[in-house]
Tab-separated table of C-alpha atoms and ligand atoms in Angstrom:
chain	number	residue	atom	x	y	z
A	1	UNK	CA	-2.395	-1.341	-50.716
A	2	UNK	CA	-1.397	-1.054	-47.079
A	3	UNK	CA	-1.065	-4.338	-45.260
A	4	UNK	CA	-3.483	-4.969	-42.371
A	5	UNK	CA	-2.031	-4.038	-38.990
A	6	UNK	CA	-1.616	-6.857	-36.505
A	7	UNK	CA	-0.415	-6.949	-32.904
A	8	UNK	CA	1.225	-10.145	-31.635
A	9	UNK	CA	1.523	-10.311	-27.849
A	10	UNK	CA	4.606	-12.521	-28.267
A	11	UNK	CA	7.549	-12.639	-30.656
A	12	UNK	CA	6.337	-16.043	-31.884
A	13	UNK	CA	8.668	-18.364	-33.797
A	14	UNK	CA	10.435	-17.456	-37.027
A	15	UNK	CA	8.254	-19.826	-39.097
A	16	UNK	CA	5.103	-18.062	-37.905
A	17	UNK	CA	6.626	-14.593	-38.280
A	18	UNK	CA	7.462	-15.266	-41.904
A	19	UNK	CA	3.871	-16.238	-42.672
A	20	UNK	CA	2.443	-13.233	-40.859
A	21	UNK	CA	4.959	-10.714	-42.186
A	22	UNK	CA	4.277	-11.690	-45.788
A	23	UNK	CA	0.681	-10.497	-45.550
A	24	UNK	CA	0.491	-8.170	-42.554
A	25	UNK	CA	2.195	-5.235	-40.951
A	26	UNK	CA	2.953	-6.845	-37.601
A	27	UNK	CA	3.989	-5.265	-34.335
A	28	UNK	CA	5.462	-7.934	-32.058
A	29	UNK	CA	5.675	-7.514	-28.298
A	30	UNK	CA	9.436	-7.549	-27.889
A	31	UNK	CA	9.969	-8.190	-24.164
A	32	UNK	CA	10.444	-11.619	-22.664
A	33	UNK	CA	7.893	-10.796	-19.971
A	34	UNK	CA	4.327	-10.947	-21.181
A	35	UNK	CA	2.794	-7.520	-21.877
A	36	UNK	CA	0.883	-5.907	-19.024
A	37	UNK	CA	-2.817	-5.518	-19.782
A	38	UNK	CA	-2.591	-1.758	-20.360
A	39	UNK	CA	0.094	-2.342	-22.998
A	40	UNK	CA	-2.045	-4.894	-24.815
A	41	UNK	CA	-4.957	-2.473	-24.816
A	42	UNK	CA	-2.705	0.345	-26.030
A	43	UNK	CA	-1.141	-1.721	-28.845
A	44	UNK	CA	-4.361	-3.284	-30.081
A	45	UNK	CA	-6.215	0.055	-30.421
A	46	UNK	CA	-5.490	0.651	-34.107
A	47	UNK	CA	-5.038	-3.013	-35.140
A	48	UNK	CA	-7.122	-5.207	-37.408
A	49	UNK	CA	-5.589	-8.431	-36.152
A	50	UNK	CA	-4.436	-9.806	-32.807
A	51	UNK	CA	-2.310	-12.910	-32.220
A	52	UNK	CA	-2.475	-13.730	-28.532
A	53	UNK	CA	-1.596	-16.344	-25.970
A	54	UNK	CA	-4.016	-18.013	-23.601
A	55	UNK	CA	-2.946	-15.568	-20.895
A	56	UNK	CA	-4.648	-12.709	-22.752
A	57	UNK	CA	-8.316	-12.024	-22.110
A	58	UNK	CA	-10.103	-11.167	-25.340
A	59	UNK	CA	-13.217	-9.712	-23.793
A	60	UNK	CA	-15.539	-6.756	-24.067
A	61	UNK	CA	-12.931	-4.436	-22.553
A	62	UNK	CA	-10.404	-5.290	-25.255
A	63	UNK	CA	-12.888	-5.365	-28.099
A	64	UNK	CA	-14.211	-1.941	-27.134
A	65	UNK	CA	-10.787	-0.292	-27.389
A	66	UNK	CA	-10.063	-2.019	-30.720
A	67	UNK	CA	-12.909	-1.012	-33.058
A	68	UNK	CA	-10.971	-2.054	-36.183
A	69	UNK	CA	-10.210	-5.556	-34.936
A	70	UNK	CA	-11.347	-8.319	-37.296
A	71	UNK	CA	-9.574	-11.363	-35.882
A	72	UNK	CA	-8.249	-12.618	-32.549
A	73	UNK	CA	-6.053	-15.653	-33.168
A	74	UNK	CA	-5.346	-17.630	-30.014
A	75	UNK	CA	-2.100	-19.615	-29.907
A	76	UNK	CA	-3.780	-22.393	-27.910
A	77	UNK	CA	-6.501	-24.949	-28.375
A	78	UNK	CA	-8.276	-23.965	-25.148
A	79	UNK	CA	-10.042	-20.659	-25.629
A	80	UNK	CA	-11.616	-19.936	-22.268
A	81	UNK	CA	-9.665	-16.644	-22.421
A	82	UNK	CA	-11.793	-15.555	-25.384
A	83	UNK	CA	-15.338	-14.313	-25.040
A	84	UNK	CA	-16.455	-15.848	-28.317
A	85	UNK	CA	-20.045	-14.600	-28.057
A	86	UNK	CA	-18.885	-10.991	-27.691
A	87	UNK	CA	-16.413	-11.447	-30.556
A	88	UNK	CA	-19.294	-12.673	-32.722
A	89	UNK	CA	-21.494	-9.763	-31.664
A	90	UNK	CA	-18.760	-7.339	-32.629
A	91	UNK	CA	-17.930	-9.094	-35.906
A	92	UNK	CA	-14.513	-10.309	-34.745
A	93	UNK	CA	-13.330	-13.736	-35.903
A	94	UNK	CA	-11.917	-15.900	-33.096
A	95	UNK	CA	-9.622	-18.823	-33.883
A	96	UNK	CA	-7.683	-21.457	-31.938
A	97	UNK	CA	-5.158	-24.214	-32.684
A	98	UNK	CA	-6.877	-27.615	-32.463
A	99	UNK	CA	-5.217	-30.908	-33.355
A	100	UNK	CA	-1.546	-29.985	-33.493
A	101	UNK	CA	-0.924	-30.426	-29.784
A	102	UNK	CA	-2.895	-33.584	-29.026
A	103	UNK	CA	-0.026	-36.081	-29.111
A	104	UNK	CA	2.411	-33.775	-27.309
A	105	UNK	CA	-0.121	-33.075	-24.576
A	106	UNK	CA	-0.875	-36.778	-24.238
A	107	UNK	CA	2.862	-37.453	-23.897
A	108	UNK	CA	2.967	-34.971	-21.061
A	109	UNK	CA	-0.070	-36.378	-19.256
A	110	UNK	CA	1.891	-39.627	-19.261
A	111	UNK	CA	5.047	-37.841	-18.133
A	112	UNK	CA	3.142	-36.519	-15.115
A	113	UNK	CA	1.470	-39.832	-14.412
A	114	UNK	CA	4.760	-41.675	-14.409
A	115	UNK	CA	6.509	-38.975	-12.411
A	116	UNK	CA	3.962	-38.969	-9.607
A	117	UNK	CA	3.474	-42.740	-9.527
A	118	UNK	CA	7.204	-43.451	-9.467
A	119	UNK	CA	8.110	-40.504	-7.227
A	120	UNK	CA	10.503	-39.068	-9.783
A	121	UNK	CA	10.592	-35.550	-8.322
A	122	UNK	CA	11.515	-36.874	-4.886
A	123	UNK	CA	14.099	-39.202	-6.385
A	124	UNK	CA	15.642	-36.467	-8.477
A	125	UNK	CA	15.889	-34.216	-5.450
A	126	UNK	CA	17.590	-36.991	-3.480
A	127	UNK	CA	20.011	-37.766	-6.319
A	128	UNK	CA	21.054	-34.114	-6.575
A	129	UNK	CA	21.171	-33.475	-2.818
A	130	UNK	CA	24.408	-35.287	-2.060
A	131	UNK	CA	22.522	-37.209	0.669
A	132	UNK	CA	21.842	-40.362	-1.290
A	133	UNK	CA	23.377	-43.302	0.560
A	134	UNK	CA	22.887	-45.812	-2.260
A	135	UNK	CA	20.345	-48.444	-3.249
A	136	UNK	CA	17.973	-49.600	-0.588
A	137	UNK	CA	15.151	-52.086	-0.788
A	138	UNK	CA	12.336	-49.836	0.379
A	139	UNK	CA	13.674	-46.573	-0.973
A	140	UNK	CA	11.084	-44.277	-2.596
A	141	UNK	CA	8.810	-47.139	-3.556
A	142	UNK	CA	6.022	-45.801	-5.725
A	143	UNK	CA	3.013	-47.325	-7.449
A	144	UNK	CA	2.929	-49.463	-10.576
A	145	UNK	CA	1.288	-48.039	-13.646
A	146	UNK	CA	1.182	-51.133	-15.824
A	147	UNK	CA	-1.870	-53.288	-15.303
A	148	UNK	CA	-3.742	-50.573	-13.402
A	149	UNK	CA	-6.982	-48.792	-14.298
A	150	UNK	CA	-6.762	-45.423	-16.009
A	151	UNK	CA	-9.866	-43.236	-15.888
A	152	UNK	CA	-10.152	-40.513	-18.512
A	153	UNK	CA	-12.476	-37.622	-17.832
A	154	UNK	CA	-13.104	-36.227	-21.298
A	155	UNK	CA	-12.586	-38.463	-24.308
A	156	UNK	CA	-11.902	-36.076	-27.141
A	157	UNK	CA	-8.734	-36.001	-29.249
A	158	UNK	CA	-6.328	-35.665	-26.304
A	159	UNK	CA	-8.134	-38.172	-24.087
A	160	UNK	CA	-7.989	-40.670	-26.931
A	161	UNK	CA	-4.277	-40.038	-27.494
A	162	UNK	CA	-3.696	-40.742	-23.790
A	163	UNK	CA	-5.726	-43.951	-24.090
A	164	UNK	CA	-3.674	-45.075	-27.094
A	165	UNK	CA	-0.492	-44.891	-25.032
A	166	UNK	CA	-2.095	-46.975	-22.272
A	167	UNK	CA	-2.365	-49.964	-24.619
A	168	UNK	CA	1.359	-50.539	-24.247
A	169	UNK	CA	1.087	-50.524	-20.464
A	170	UNK	CA	-1.542	-53.249	-20.341
A	171	UNK	CA	-3.859	-50.902	-18.499
A	172	UNK	CA	-7.596	-51.126	-18.262
A	173	UNK	CA	-8.888	-47.823	-19.627
A	174	UNK	CA	-12.288	-46.377	-18.788
A	175	UNK	CA	-13.653	-42.990	-19.724
A	176	UNK	CA	-16.500	-40.670	-19.009
A	177	UNK	CA	-17.750	-37.925	-21.293
A	178	UNK	CA	-20.971	-36.107	-22.062
A	179	UNK	CA	-21.009	-37.966	-25.388
A	180	UNK	CA	-20.128	-41.645	-25.720
A	181	UNK	CA	-17.409	-42.466	-28.251
A	182	UNK	CA	-18.381	-44.396	-31.392
A	183	UNK	CA	-18.212	-48.126	-30.798
A	184	UNK	CA	-15.369	-48.690	-33.313
A	185	UNK	CA	-13.171	-46.116	-31.529
A	186	UNK	CA	-13.923	-47.588	-28.099
A	187	UNK	CA	-13.092	-51.038	-29.497
A	188	UNK	CA	-9.882	-50.032	-31.243
A	189	UNK	CA	-8.586	-48.289	-28.106
A	190	UNK	CA	-9.919	-50.996	-25.817
A	191	UNK	CA	-11.766	-48.507	-23.603
A	192	UNK	CA	-15.070	-48.766	-21.794
A	193	UNK	CA	-17.535	-46.045	-20.834
A	194	UNK	CA	-18.392	-45.445	-17.172
A	195	UNK	CA	-20.547	-42.865	-15.481
A	196	UNK	CA	-18.519	-40.389	-13.427
A	197	UNK	CA	-19.096	-41.990	-10.036
A	198	UNK	CA	-18.167	-45.455	-11.249
A	199	UNK	CA	-15.050	-44.082	-12.928
A	200	UNK	CA	-14.046	-42.340	-9.691
A	201	UNK	CA	-14.470	-45.556	-7.730
A	202	UNK	CA	-12.636	-47.831	-10.190
A	203	UNK	CA	-9.672	-45.742	-11.351
A	204	UNK	CA	-6.105	-45.906	-10.057
A	205	UNK	CA	-5.182	-42.870	-12.165
A	206	UNK	CA	-7.624	-40.203	-13.254
A	207	UNK	CA	-6.525	-37.905	-16.054
A	208	UNK	CA	-8.554	-34.816	-16.966
A	209	UNK	CA	-9.113	-33.858	-20.613
A	210	UNK	CA	-12.108	-31.554	-20.641
A	211	UNK	CA	-12.216	-27.951	-21.826
A	212	UNK	CA	-13.004	-25.261	-19.270
A	213	UNK	CA	-16.693	-24.392	-19.579
A	214	UNK	CA	-19.371	-23.474	-17.052
A	215	UNK	CA	-20.194	-27.214	-16.804
A	216	UNK	CA	-16.608	-28.232	-16.016
A	217	UNK	CA	-15.561	-25.362	-13.727
A	218	UNK	CA	-14.993	-26.877	-10.280
A	219	UNK	CA	-15.893	-30.343	-11.644
A	220	UNK	CA	-13.387	-31.987	-9.314
A	221	UNK	CA	-14.688	-30.915	-5.935
A	222	UNK	CA	-14.655	-32.473	-2.496
A	223	UNK	CA	-17.332	-35.156	-3.130
A	224	UNK	CA	-15.382	-36.347	-6.188
A	225	UNK	CA	-12.158	-36.751	-4.228
A	226	UNK	CA	-14.002	-38.642	-1.520
A	227	UNK	CA	-15.241	-41.131	-4.110
A	228	UNK	CA	-11.730	-41.866	-5.395
A	229	UNK	CA	-9.592	-44.726	-4.122
A	230	UNK	CA	-7.193	-43.628	-1.366
A	231	UNK	CA	-4.437	-45.113	-3.535
A	232	UNK	CA	-5.447	-43.169	-6.658
A	233	UNK	CA	-3.707	-40.240	-8.351
A	234	UNK	CA	-5.188	-37.236	-10.152
A	235	UNK	CA	-3.475	-35.896	-13.290
A	236	UNK	CA	-4.528	-32.534	-14.718
A	237	UNK	CA	-3.293	-31.207	-18.048
A	238	UNK	CA	-6.622	-29.571	-18.980
A	239	UNK	CA	-7.404	-26.301	-17.210
A	240	UNK	CA	-6.735	-25.435	-13.567
A	241	UNK	CA	-10.255	-24.291	-12.642
A	242	UNK	CA	-11.627	-27.741	-13.532
A	243	UNK	CA	-10.241	-28.726	-10.108
A	244	UNK	CA	-11.123	-26.958	-6.870
A	245	UNK	CA	-7.620	-26.601	-5.498
A	246	UNK	CA	-8.701	-26.072	-1.871
A	247	UNK	CA	-10.734	-29.298	-2.065
A	248	UNK	CA	-7.767	-31.131	-3.590
A	249	UNK	CA	-5.481	-29.923	-0.803
A	250	UNK	CA	-8.061	-31.002	1.799
A	251	UNK	CA	-8.318	-34.439	0.142
A	252	UNK	CA	-4.526	-34.797	0.171
A	253	UNK	CA	-4.389	-33.711	3.822
A	254	UNK	CA	-7.040	-36.287	4.691
A	255	UNK	CA	-5.247	-38.947	2.590
A	256	UNK	CA	-8.393	-39.426	0.533
A	257	UNK	CA	-6.177	-39.783	-2.542
A	258	UNK	CA	-2.532	-40.795	-2.908
A	259	UNK	CA	-1.249	-37.830	-4.894
A	260	UNK	CA	-1.614	-35.554	-7.869
A	261	UNK	CA	0.371	-34.328	-10.842
A	262	UNK	CA	-0.640	-30.938	-12.140
A	263	UNK	CA	0.286	-28.833	-15.127
A	264	UNK	CA	-2.442	-26.217	-14.702
A	265	UNK	CA	-3.776	-24.191	-11.777
A	266	UNK	CA	-6.838	-22.295	-10.704
A	267	UNK	CA	-5.127	-18.887	-10.687
A	268	UNK	CA	-1.972	-19.215	-12.785
A	269	UNK	CA	0.807	-18.462	-12.094
A	270	UNK	CA	-0.203	-18.693	-8.409
A	271	UNK	CA	0.073	-22.196	-7.015
A	272	UNK	CA	-1.821	-23.071	-3.838
A	273	UNK	CA	0.884	-23.538	-1.162
A	274	UNK	CA	-0.881	-26.699	0.035
A	275	UNK	CA	0.023	-28.348	-3.266
A	276	UNK	CA	3.748	-28.005	-2.650
A	277	UNK	CA	4.194	-31.407	-1.073
A	278	UNK	CA	6.168	-34.529	-2.001
A	279	UNK	CA	3.209	-36.480	-3.384
A	280	UNK	CA	2.241	-33.716	-5.795
A	281	UNK	CA	4.204	-33.171	-8.994
A	282	UNK	CA	3.949	-29.592	-10.247
A	283	UNK	CA	4.688	-28.373	-13.759
A	284	UNK	CA	4.283	-24.813	-15.067
A	285	UNK	CA	1.681	-25.359	-17.839
A	286	UNK	CA	4.044	-27.244	-20.137
A	287	UNK	CA	1.922	-29.971	-21.680
A	288	UNK	CA	2.166	-28.695	-25.260
A	289	UNK	CA	5.679	-27.329	-24.819
A	290	UNK	CA	7.753	-29.222	-27.334
A	291	UNK	CA	9.512	-26.912	-29.760
A	292	UNK	CA	7.856	-28.630	-32.712
A	293	UNK	CA	4.365	-28.336	-31.301
A	294	UNK	CA	4.638	-24.787	-29.999
A	295	UNK	CA	6.020	-23.778	-33.411
A	296	UNK	CA	3.114	-25.526	-35.141
A	297	UNK	CA	0.657	-23.748	-32.852
A	298	UNK	CA	2.120	-20.339	-33.711
A	299	UNK	CA	2.149	-21.201	-37.430
A	300	UNK	CA	-1.480	-22.250	-37.228
A	301	UNK	CA	-2.465	-18.961	-35.578
A	302	UNK	CA	-0.506	-17.033	-38.224
A	303	UNK	CA	-2.263	-18.947	-41.000
A	304	UNK	CA	-5.656	-18.156	-39.498
A	305	UNK	CA	-4.849	-14.438	-39.551
A	306	UNK	CA	-3.442	-14.475	-43.069
A	307	UNK	CA	-6.409	-16.488	-44.353
A	308	UNK	CA	-8.840	-13.854	-43.156
A	309	UNK	CA	-6.873	-10.974	-44.650
A	310	UNK	CA	-6.489	-12.735	-47.988
A	311	UNK	CA	-10.191	-13.343	-48.361
A	312	UNK	CA	-10.293	-16.970	-47.215
A	313	UNK	CA	-12.092	-18.576	-44.319
A	314	UNK	CA	-9.676	-19.055	-41.414
A	315	UNK	CA	-9.358	-22.827	-41.020
A	316	UNK	CA	-9.873	-22.826	-37.251
A	317	UNK	CA	-12.755	-20.453	-36.757
A	318	UNK	CA	-14.604	-20.683	-33.467
A	319	UNK	CA	-17.448	-18.442	-34.627
A	320	UNK	CA	-18.243	-19.066	-38.307
A	321	UNK	CA	-21.456	-17.026	-37.832
A	322	UNK	CA	-19.329	-13.902	-37.837
A	323	UNK	CA	-18.537	-14.266	-41.540
A	324	UNK	CA	-22.135	-13.420	-42.381
A	325	UNK	CA	-21.440	-9.990	-40.957
A	326	UNK	CA	-18.812	-9.085	-43.553
B	401	LIG	C1	-3.795	-25.036	-24.903
B	401	LIG	O1	-3.427	-24.999	-26.083
B	401	LIG	O2	-4.945	-24.808	-24.579
B	401	LIG	C2	-2.784	-25.412	-23.870
B	401	LIG	O3	-3.220	-25.228	-22.587
B	401	LIG	C3	-1.471	-24.718	-24.119
B	401	LIG	O4	-0.908	-25.490	-25.067
C-alpha cells in the first residue's frame, strides 16, 4: 500500500525524519530559507499530512487547497498560527508539542531576565569594542535579581518552571492567571496569587507566560505599563502580540519602566525600531532553541503524524472532536 504523502515545511532533524520516513512518503522543504506562502500552498495540494513551523498559517486558505489533508502537525506548543476550528470543520487533525519545551523556555526567560537586569548586552558590547578601560566602581551597574519580587503572568507549565528556578534566588514570587493554581502547587513553589493590578504594582520583574488568544492579545497595553514600578523590567517569551509594542516603547521613553527583555515580537521578524535601545535585550524567538528540545519538538510532531496514519490517536491532538468524523 502506498504510504501517505506528507509535506514538511522544514528539513527537521534526523531523529524526526527517521520516524516520519518509516511510515510516510515525505517531501521536505530543502532550502534554508522558509518556504514562501505560494510554495507551501503548492506543495500541500496533494498531501495528506503537513508538518509545519509556527510561522506557517494553517487557515482556510491552506485547507481549501489541500482537500486530502488529514493532519497539520505544528512543531511548537503555541498554535495561534492554526485555525483549529476550521481544521475541525474540515476534518483535519491539528497537533502541537506541549511539555517538551517547558524547562528550556523557562531557562531562557531567566537568561533574558538576568541579561537585562545585569546589563549583559551592554557589557558584552563594551568588552568587544576595544574601548573598555578596565574595572570601575560605577560601571554598568544593573539591578539585583535575588531577593526581588517576580510576577508571573500565566501560571501554566512554563510559568511554574520559571517559578521553580526563582526558589534558588530567594525571590518572592507572585502570579496571576485566569485559574488559581492548586494550593499544594502554590505551597511547594512558594508562590502567591495576586490580581493583575496588584501584581503590576508589586513586581520588580514581570515575566509573561500566556498563550496568544483573543483575551491576551494586547494584554500589556499602556495602562499596564503605567501601573508597573519605574524600576521594573518586562520579560516576554510568550507571544509578541501579547504586548502592544508601541505602548511599550512609549513607556520606555517616559521611563515608566526600567527595561525589557524580549524574545517575541508583534510582527516577527520585524522589530519595532523603538525597542533597539540599551535597556532592552532582544532575542530572535529562541526560548525553546536548545538542540535537545528542538529535536524533541520535531520528534513529537513526527510521532503525531505517524500515529494518525497508523490508526492511533495522535498524542497531542488539539481537536479530538475531529476523530468522530473519520
Ligand atoms: C512555541 O513552541 O510555541 C515556541 O514559541 C517555539 O518554541
